[in-house]
Amino acid sequence: MAKKDGPAGPRLTTELEAIEKWSADEQDRLRKRLSGLDEEEGKFRQQLALIDKKLQENLDQRKKVAEELQRIPKAVLDRQHEALLRSVQAEREMVAARAGALGALQEARQKEIQGLLEDPANKEAIEEYEKFREVEPMLATLPGGYRRVLLDHHEEIKKVLEPVFAALEGPLPKVDGEVVEVAIVGSIDPVGGVPAAIAFVFPVGYEVCRSWSERPEDLSALLAYRGLGAICGALGEVNAADAPLSWRESDGALSVEILLADYKVGPEIKQAMEAALLSAYARAHEFTAARVAVRLFWVDPDVLVPEEAGDGDGVDQPLPGISKPVQVVLRRGGSSEW
Amino acid sequence: MGIIEQYQRLGVKDIAGHLGLHPFDVIRVLAARGPLPEDLAFEESEQERIRGESGLEVWWTPGRRLEADSVHARGVLRSMVRELVARKIVAPRATRVDNLWRGLEDEDERIARRAVNLLLQEQFLKTVSSRLGIMVTVPADKVEALERIAAGTEMPASLAALWLAS
C-alpha cells in the first residue's frame, strides 16, 4: 500500500508496517511449518514404502507358507511311502535271515533222516515195512493165526523204526532267537466306496517269483506261497475267486494285485483277507519253526503307490477287451509269469 | 504213505518244474481246494492231480511240427492259430494262456508269447480271468479270420510286426 502524508500517516504507517511484519513472520512461520510437514510427509512416505515392501514380502512369504502347508499331506504320503519301503526292505532281510537259519536246520534234519535210512539195521526193517504195505490189503484173506503173526511182527518193525518216523513226521526244530514280526502291507483302492482293487506287498524279494527255478524253496518263497494261497481263498469266500490276480515287482519286493472292479465285493473283503492271511501263517509249520509271525498292515493306496511312482497305467490307452493285469504285461513286452 | 515216499515228498517248486507251471500257478490250484496244508510237501501222485485240476495241456509234444513257412515267426503264429481253431477254443470255451506255447523250443516260445500279445491287441483273442490264472478264448466272430491266418491265405498287416520287428 502507498504511504500518504498527513496526521494520520504515522499511525497507519506503523500499523501497516506491523501488518507487513506480521505477514512476513506468519509466512515465514507457515513456510517453515509447511517445510516441516513436507519433511514429515517424506519420512512417512519412506516408512510407507518400507511397510509396503514389508507387506509385499509378507504376502510373498505367506504364499510360500500356504503352498508349503498345502504340500504337507503329499509330503506325509511321501514320507510314509519311504518309511514303508525301508520297513519292507528291513523285513525282507529278517525273513531272509530266518530262511537261512531254518534252511540249515532242515538240511541237518535231512542228513539225520538220510543217516537213519542208510543205517543197515533200519534198512532191513524199512524193506519189510514197505513190503508189508504192499501185502496189507490181502491180510484179510489169511487165516486169523497167520494174520496175527504178521501184524505182531509189523508192530515190532514199527517199534524198530520209531526213530525214523519221529525224524520224518516230527515237527521241524525251531530256530534260535526271539519271534520276529513281519508285515504284509495291504491296501484297498475304493471307487465310489466299493473296493475296486487290492494290492499286497510282501516282505520277500521279487526273485521268489522271477527266479524261482534258480533258488531254494526257502521261507521267503513259502511266505509268498502261503500269502497267495490265502488271498485266493479269501477271494473265493467273497465270490470273487475268478478276479484277475497278478504279481509284479514293487521296489524289489513281491507285490500281488487283485482287480475287483467287475465283482460285487463289499468292505467285507478286508476282514476276509485278514482272517485268511493270519490263519494261513499261524497254521504253517515252517513259520512256527522259523519263529516268524506274519501280520497284516493296511495303508492308504497313495502310501503304497505314490502318484509319480506309478507305472503310467493311467497314461497309456487301455487295450480293448483285455484285462488290466494283462495290459500291464503287454506294455512290458510280455512276461514269463503269465 | 511209505517211508521212502515220505522222505521223497515234493515241494511246490518240484511240482511246478515237472509240470512246466509257475509255482504260483500250482498254489492257485491248491488254493482252489481250500486252505493250504500245514506242510507244503506232497506225494508224487499229487503231480498228476494238479495237472488235471490246472487245465494244463501240452500242445507241442516232441515231434509235433510247426507249419512250414518261409518266415519262421509267421510259421509259429500260424501253427498256434491252427491249434486254437482245431481245439475249438472258441468263447465261452477257454484255455490256459500258457497252453499255447507249452512244449515249444525256447526261441519259438518267445515268438509265441509275442504272437499272443499281438493277437490280444488285435482282438483275435480275448482274455478270461479265472481262479487258475489267465485264460484265452477266440471270439466266435474271429474264427473264420483265424482259419484263413492258419491256412496262410490271409495275414493282417498288424500281425506282421511279429516278424518285421525281429
XYZ file of C-alpha atoms in Angstrom:
504
model
C 0.000 0.000 0.000
C 1.305 3.589 -0.853
C 2.070 5.866 2.043
C 0.047 9.095 2.426
C 1.292 12.332 4.106
C -0.841 13.856 6.890
C -1.548 13.472 10.562
C -2.939 10.041 10.280
C 0.089 8.964 8.416
C 2.463 7.719 11.100
C -0.078 5.642 12.895
C -1.317 3.952 9.782
C 2.211 3.552 8.642
C 3.055 1.928 11.869
C 0.087 -0.367 11.622
C 0.740 -1.162 8.037
C 4.331 -1.902 8.828
C 3.199 -4.060 11.681
C 0.885 -5.866 9.339
C 3.666 -6.390 6.876
C 5.911 -7.699 9.582
C 3.161 -9.941 10.828
C 2.646 -11.123 7.271
C 6.301 -11.787 6.777
C 6.566 -13.538 10.108
C 3.459 -15.588 9.513
C 4.598 -16.570 6.050
C 7.965 -17.476 7.387
C 6.420 -19.444 10.203
C 3.950 -21.189 7.950
C 6.577 -21.936 5.316
C 8.752 -23.431 7.998
C 5.752 -25.367 9.216
C 4.994 -26.492 5.697
C 8.588 -27.460 5.230
C 8.442 -29.380 8.481
C 5.237 -31.073 7.378
C 6.787 -31.854 3.982
C 9.753 -33.327 5.753
C 7.467 -35.411 7.937
C 5.429 -36.440 4.931
C 8.657 -37.543 3.253
C 9.522 -39.549 6.316
C 6.055 -41.026 6.412
C 6.286 -41.843 2.737
C 9.630 -43.559 3.308
C 8.102 -45.510 6.151
C 5.113 -46.340 3.992
C 7.371 -47.558 1.202
C 9.202 -49.678 3.742
C 5.959 -51.036 5.139
C 4.659 -51.596 1.629
C 7.819 -53.511 0.819
C 7.498 -55.470 4.029
C 3.846 -56.083 3.294
C 4.738 -57.412 -0.138
C 7.451 -59.564 1.388
C 4.947 -60.782 3.918
C 2.470 -61.584 1.172
C 5.129 -63.478 -0.773
C 6.146 -65.382 2.303
C 2.547 -66.110 3.183
C 2.000 -67.512 -0.283
C 5.038 -69.744 0.083
C 3.987 -70.939 3.539
C 0.448 -71.584 2.331
C 1.874 -73.610 -0.550
C 4.096 -75.489 1.881
C 1.076 -76.131 4.060
C -0.769 -77.486 1.052
C 2.150 -79.768 0.287
C 2.112 -81.323 3.758
C -0.404 -84.099 3.000
C 1.654 -85.109 -0.061
C 4.872 -84.878 1.965
C 3.267 -87.079 4.623
C 2.364 -89.651 1.967
C 5.883 -89.482 0.516
C 7.441 -89.921 3.928
C 5.061 -92.747 4.746
C 5.941 -94.386 1.436
C 9.649 -94.024 2.159
C 9.100 -95.469 5.637
C 7.159 -98.327 4.090
C 9.979 -99.071 1.651
C 12.530 -99.062 4.461
C 10.311 -101.292 6.574
C 9.654 -103.788 3.787
C 13.372 -103.878 2.975
C 14.310 -104.456 6.619
C 11.690 -107.170 6.986
C 12.802 -108.821 3.759
C 16.223 -109.117 5.329
C 14.726 -110.510 8.539
C 12.794 -113.156 6.615
C 15.878 -113.992 4.549
C 17.943 -114.386 7.723
C 15.361 -116.698 9.253
C 15.150 -118.556 5.947
C 18.866 -119.221 6.185
C 18.616 -120.393 9.784
C 15.639 -122.640 9.051
C 17.315 -123.961 5.919
C 20.327 -125.035 7.973
C 18.064 -126.885 10.431
C 16.152 -128.538 7.591
C 19.391 -129.634 5.992
C 20.571 -131.122 9.286
C 17.230 -132.899 9.611
C 17.557 -134.287 6.084
C 21.058 -135.582 6.894
C 19.749 -137.179 10.064
C 16.960 -138.897 8.117
C 19.386 -139.952 5.414
C 21.625 -141.472 8.079
C 18.705 -143.326 9.644
C 17.544 -144.640 6.251
C 21.029 -145.821 5.371
C 21.653 -147.471 8.742
C 21.837 -151.235 7.944
C 19.672 -152.049 10.973
C 16.938 -149.755 9.701
C 17.363 -150.660 6.046
C 16.147 -154.196 6.544
C 13.227 -153.018 8.679
C 12.292 -150.397 6.094
C 12.290 -153.030 3.386
C 9.990 -155.229 5.460
C 7.767 -152.289 6.313
C 7.376 -151.339 2.653
C 6.699 -154.975 1.650
C 4.056 -155.197 4.365
C 2.327 -152.140 2.899
C 2.154 -153.970 -0.437
C 0.562 -157.110 1.030
C -1.545 -155.372 3.680
C -4.717 -155.317 1.529
C -4.528 -159.131 1.274
C -4.269 -159.744 5.026
C -7.980 -160.148 5.344
C -7.801 -163.239 3.143
C -5.382 -165.004 5.533
C -6.460 -167.272 8.375
C -6.600 -165.412 11.708
C -3.467 -167.065 13.155
C -1.267 -166.104 10.250
C -2.718 -162.624 10.216
C -1.975 -162.193 13.933
C 1.656 -163.305 13.500
C 2.156 -160.878 10.631
C 0.537 -157.973 12.467
C 2.613 -158.646 15.590
C 5.745 -158.719 13.522
C 4.689 -155.498 11.811
C 4.282 -153.834 15.198
C 7.815 -154.906 16.115
C 9.118 -153.445 12.864
C 7.311 -150.205 13.606
C 8.995 -150.093 17.011
C 12.395 -150.528 15.378
C 11.562 -147.705 13.005
C 10.250 -145.317 15.631
C 13.306 -143.017 15.387
C 12.827 -142.933 11.604
C 9.158 -141.981 11.898
C 9.983 -139.433 14.572
C 12.510 -137.797 12.267
C 10.183 -137.937 9.263
C 6.978 -136.845 10.932
C 8.158 -134.846 13.924
C 7.851 -131.094 13.963
C 10.647 -129.098 12.441
C 13.168 -127.947 15.018
C 12.788 -124.276 15.908
C 15.456 -121.738 15.059
C 17.206 -119.928 17.899
C 16.107 -116.435 18.752
C 13.030 -114.415 19.551
C 9.882 -114.398 17.460
C 10.222 -111.715 14.799
C 7.214 -109.933 13.398
C 6.997 -109.039 9.748
C 4.156 -107.385 7.907
C 2.394 -107.834 4.637
C 1.316 -104.372 3.601
C -2.145 -104.262 2.120
C -4.117 -101.509 0.518
C -7.675 -101.316 -0.755
C -8.423 -98.858 -3.518
C -12.092 -97.927 -3.374
C -14.121 -96.421 -6.187
C -17.394 -94.950 -5.033
C -16.874 -96.543 -1.632
C -16.598 -100.037 -3.101
C -13.279 -101.938 -3.232
C -12.068 -101.773 -6.841
C -8.572 -103.143 -6.345
C -6.422 -104.591 -3.612
C -2.658 -104.717 -3.512
C -0.350 -106.512 -1.128
C 3.395 -106.031 -0.771
C 5.168 -108.985 0.780
C 8.355 -108.828 2.842
C 10.136 -111.004 0.300
C 12.176 -110.163 -2.774
C 10.587 -110.417 -6.199
C 13.161 -113.068 -7.077
C 10.945 -115.673 -5.359
C 8.689 -115.156 -8.363
C 11.126 -114.271 -11.149
C 13.969 -116.659 -10.320
C 12.032 -119.405 -8.577
C 13.733 -122.198 -10.502
C 17.216 -120.973 -9.624
C 16.761 -120.502 -5.903
C 15.822 -122.788 -2.998
C 12.241 -123.094 -1.892
C 13.021 -121.279 1.329
C 10.992 -119.389 3.901
C 10.743 -116.344 1.611
C 9.215 -118.470 -1.155
C 6.882 -120.152 1.328
C 5.812 -116.772 2.674
C 4.771 -115.843 -0.859
C 3.040 -119.202 -1.451
C 1.084 -119.032 1.797
C 0.063 -115.443 1.158
C -1.067 -116.137 -2.374
C -2.989 -119.215 -1.243
C -4.735 -117.193 1.477
C -5.611 -114.398 -0.942
C -7.141 -116.899 -3.365
C -9.085 -118.459 -0.513
C -10.411 -115.095 0.659
C -11.455 -114.190 -2.889
C -13.409 -117.434 -3.032
C -15.177 -116.556 0.212
C -16.466 -113.282 -1.223
C -17.481 -114.878 -4.544
C -14.622 -113.314 -6.447
C -12.478 -116.411 -6.996
C -12.064 -115.555 -10.684
C -10.964 -111.969 -10.077
C -7.864 -111.041 -12.107
C -4.823 -111.508 -9.948
C -1.316 -110.542 -10.951
C 2.089 -110.344 -9.358
C 4.774 -107.830 -10.020
C 7.854 -106.174 -8.594
C 7.355 -103.271 -6.221
C 10.657 -101.626 -5.294
C 12.336 -105.006 -5.312
C 9.618 -106.708 -3.281
C 6.857 -109.042 -4.405
C 3.511 -107.382 -4.885
C 0.208 -109.114 -5.604
C -2.657 -107.145 -7.093
C -6.302 -108.066 -7.456
C -8.807 -106.209 -9.598
C -12.316 -106.312 -8.213
C -13.998 -103.788 -10.484
C -16.127 -106.458 -12.172
C -17.098 -108.160 -8.921
C -19.670 -107.136 -6.383
C -17.380 -107.146 -3.407
C -18.077 -105.031 -0.348
C -15.951 -103.927 2.579
C -16.162 -107.475 3.962
C -13.223 -108.318 1.690
C -10.897 -106.631 4.195
C -11.988 -108.903 7.024
C -11.869 -111.962 4.765
C -8.308 -111.161 3.673
C -7.152 -110.518 7.227
C -8.643 -113.739 8.532
C -7.296 -115.831 5.653
C -3.779 -114.401 5.762
C -3.335 -114.545 9.530
C -4.714 -118.072 9.699
C -2.518 -119.236 6.810
C 0.701 -118.252 8.560
C -0.461 -119.328 12.002
C -1.059 -122.897 10.825
C 2.080 -123.171 8.664
C 4.663 -125.382 10.357
C 7.606 -123.616 8.755
C 6.663 -120.253 10.255
C 6.317 -121.766 13.706
C 9.742 -123.356 13.310
C 11.306 -120.150 11.971
C 9.704 -118.110 14.779
C 8.321 -115.648 12.298
C 4.939 -114.057 12.974
C 3.279 -112.526 9.954
C 0.785 -109.730 10.407
C -1.166 -107.567 8.008
C -0.820 -103.803 7.919
C -3.275 -101.705 5.906
C -2.226 -98.420 4.361
C -3.767 -95.803 2.117
C -3.321 -96.656 -1.600
C -1.317 -93.442 -2.090
C 1.179 -94.631 0.502
C 1.680 -97.877 -1.331
C 1.933 -96.302 -4.780
C 2.654 -92.558 -4.774
C 1.312 -90.757 -7.837
C 4.624 -90.140 -9.567
C 5.827 -93.674 -8.805
C 3.027 -95.292 -10.811
C 3.877 -97.279 -13.868
C 1.938 -94.978 -16.144
C -1.092 -97.222 -16.358
C -3.316 -94.199 -16.454
C -1.349 -92.622 -19.276
C -1.455 -95.427 -21.781
C -4.568 -96.065 -23.759
C -6.324 -99.184 -22.486
C -6.377 -102.061 -24.890
C -9.950 -103.101 -25.642
C -11.125 -106.416 -24.299
C -8.003 -107.042 -22.277
C -7.942 -107.091 -18.528
C -5.706 -104.590 -16.741
C -3.091 -107.063 -15.474
C -2.678 -108.371 -18.988
C -2.373 -104.847 -20.316
C 0.438 -104.258 -17.874
C 2.083 -107.430 -19.100
C 1.631 -106.389 -22.703
C 3.185 -102.987 -22.139
C 6.165 -104.703 -20.639
C 6.534 -106.721 -23.783
C 5.155 -109.938 -22.415
C 6.099 -111.798 -19.310
C 7.428 -115.145 -18.264
C 4.986 -115.088 -15.380
C 1.731 -115.320 -17.265
C 2.371 -143.226 2.811
C 5.528 -145.327 2.657
C 8.741 -144.306 4.375
C 10.622 -143.664 1.167
C 7.659 -141.804 -0.319
C 7.532 -139.651 2.750
C 11.232 -138.965 2.557
C 10.984 -138.057 -1.087
C 7.994 -135.753 -0.858
C 7.895 -132.963 -3.387
C 7.842 -129.240 -2.827
C 5.731 -126.805 -4.807
C 8.806 -125.900 -6.815
C 9.404 -129.552 -7.741
C 5.824 -129.959 -8.937
C 5.955 -126.685 -10.872
C 9.204 -127.716 -12.525
C 7.844 -131.115 -13.530
C 4.618 -129.709 -14.926
C 6.047 -126.625 -16.614
C 3.999 -124.285 -14.451
C 4.992 -121.375 -12.273
C 4.891 -122.250 -8.534
C 2.275 -119.542 -8.038
C 0.068 -121.354 -10.559
C 0.464 -124.542 -8.532
C -0.541 -122.614 -5.417
C -3.658 -121.321 -7.160
C -4.665 -124.894 -7.991
C -4.055 -125.999 -4.405
C -5.893 -122.968 -3.014
C -8.943 -123.797 -5.126
C -9.281 -126.922 -2.939
C -9.220 -124.997 0.352
C -6.615 -123.766 2.830
C -3.082 -124.922 2.027
C -1.828 -127.875 4.094
C 0.310 -127.261 7.158
C 3.308 -128.700 5.327
C 3.803 -127.846 1.687
C 5.229 -131.257 0.819
C 3.413 -133.663 -1.448
C 3.419 -137.249 -2.641
C 4.462 -137.810 -6.219
C 0.919 -138.749 -7.194
C -0.118 -135.193 -6.381
C 1.559 -134.039 -9.560
C -0.961 -135.715 -11.835
C -3.835 -134.456 -9.743
C -2.578 -130.902 -10.081
C -2.009 -131.374 -13.789
C -5.656 -132.340 -14.200
C -7.041 -129.606 -11.982
C -4.945 -126.855 -13.539
C -6.250 -127.340 -17.072
C -2.680 -127.753 -18.206
C -2.227 -129.142 -21.712
C 0.891 -129.797 -23.728
C 0.107 -128.733 -27.270
C 3.641 -129.060 -28.520
C 4.701 -132.604 -27.806
C 8.088 -133.692 -29.164
C 7.914 -134.268 -32.884
C 4.828 -132.138 -33.398
C 5.690 -129.965 -36.356
C 5.114 -126.299 -36.885
C 3.528 -125.020 -40.105
C 6.112 -124.846 -42.869
C 6.545 -121.197 -43.736
C 9.307 -119.240 -45.434
C 9.207 -116.869 -42.434
C 9.790 -118.843 -39.259
C 7.928 -116.493 -36.858
C 4.943 -116.486 -39.206
C 5.031 -120.288 -39.138
C 4.917 -120.249 -35.329
C 1.992 -117.837 -35.361
C 0.078 -119.881 -37.950
C 0.722 -123.108 -36.043
C -0.538 -121.637 -32.804
C -3.635 -120.237 -34.501
C -4.200 -123.602 -36.203
C -4.170 -125.323 -32.805
C -6.561 -122.778 -31.311
C -9.045 -123.359 -34.096
C -8.571 -127.136 -34.251
C -9.056 -127.433 -30.489
C -12.164 -125.246 -30.748
C -11.016 -122.756 -28.144
C -13.939 -120.557 -29.020
C -15.882 -118.464 -26.491
C -17.144 -119.413 -23.978
C -14.570 -122.230 -24.052
C -11.151 -121.008 -22.915
C -7.721 -122.456 -22.289
C -4.778 -121.503 -20.112
C -2.719 -118.921 -21.965
C 0.465 -120.869 -21.297
C -1.010 -123.931 -23.031
C -0.475 -122.051 -26.277
C 3.287 -122.369 -26.071
C 3.943 -125.187 -23.604
C 6.369 -127.624 -25.172
C 7.820 -125.263 -27.770
C 11.560 -124.698 -28.002
C 12.718 -121.640 -26.030
C 13.074 -119.362 -29.051
C 9.738 -120.446 -30.505
C 8.144 -119.939 -27.097
C 9.344 -116.335 -27.098
C 7.843 -115.850 -30.559
C 4.591 -117.458 -29.416
C 4.347 -115.155 -26.396
C 4.782 -112.110 -28.627
C 2.256 -113.543 -31.055
C -0.289 -113.924 -28.249
C 0.259 -110.289 -27.297
C -0.422 -109.234 -30.884
C -3.487 -111.454 -31.208
C -4.842 -109.929 -27.995
C -4.167 -106.398 -29.147
C -5.872 -107.074 -32.468
C -8.755 -108.751 -30.622
C -8.380 -112.093 -32.355
C -8.088 -113.389 -28.798
C -9.698 -112.290 -25.565
C -8.551 -112.916 -22.036
C -10.760 -114.538 -19.452
C -9.819 -114.327 -15.817
C -10.228 -117.488 -13.785
C -9.223 -118.812 -10.399
C -6.463 -120.735 -12.170
C -4.995 -117.711 -13.915
C -5.281 -116.002 -17.249
C -7.167 -117.941 -19.910
C -7.699 -117.011 -23.528
C -10.522 -117.629 -25.924
C -11.312 -116.872 -29.558
C -14.370 -114.639 -30.041
C -16.851 -116.505 -32.241
C -16.760 -113.815 -34.928
C -12.986 -114.214 -35.333
C -12.900 -117.930 -36.059
C -13.056 -117.612 -39.844
C -10.367 -114.944 -39.912
C -8.139 -117.166 -37.788
C -8.775 -120.116 -40.086
C -7.517 -118.011 -43.009
C -4.482 -116.930 -40.978
C -3.709 -120.555 -40.104
C -4.049 -121.570 -43.750
C -1.767 -118.709 -44.808
C -4.365 -117.259 -47.184
C -4.705 -114.064 -45.192
C -2.370 -112.201 -42.866
C -3.431 -108.903 -41.307
C -0.668 -106.314 -41.610
C -0.853 -105.679 -37.860
C 0.373 -109.212 -37.157
C 3.368 -108.800 -39.443
C 5.018 -106.818 -36.648
C 5.855 -110.224 -35.222
C 8.488 -110.986 -37.855
C 9.216 -107.495 -39.169
C 10.376 -106.374 -35.717
C 12.686 -109.333 -35.164
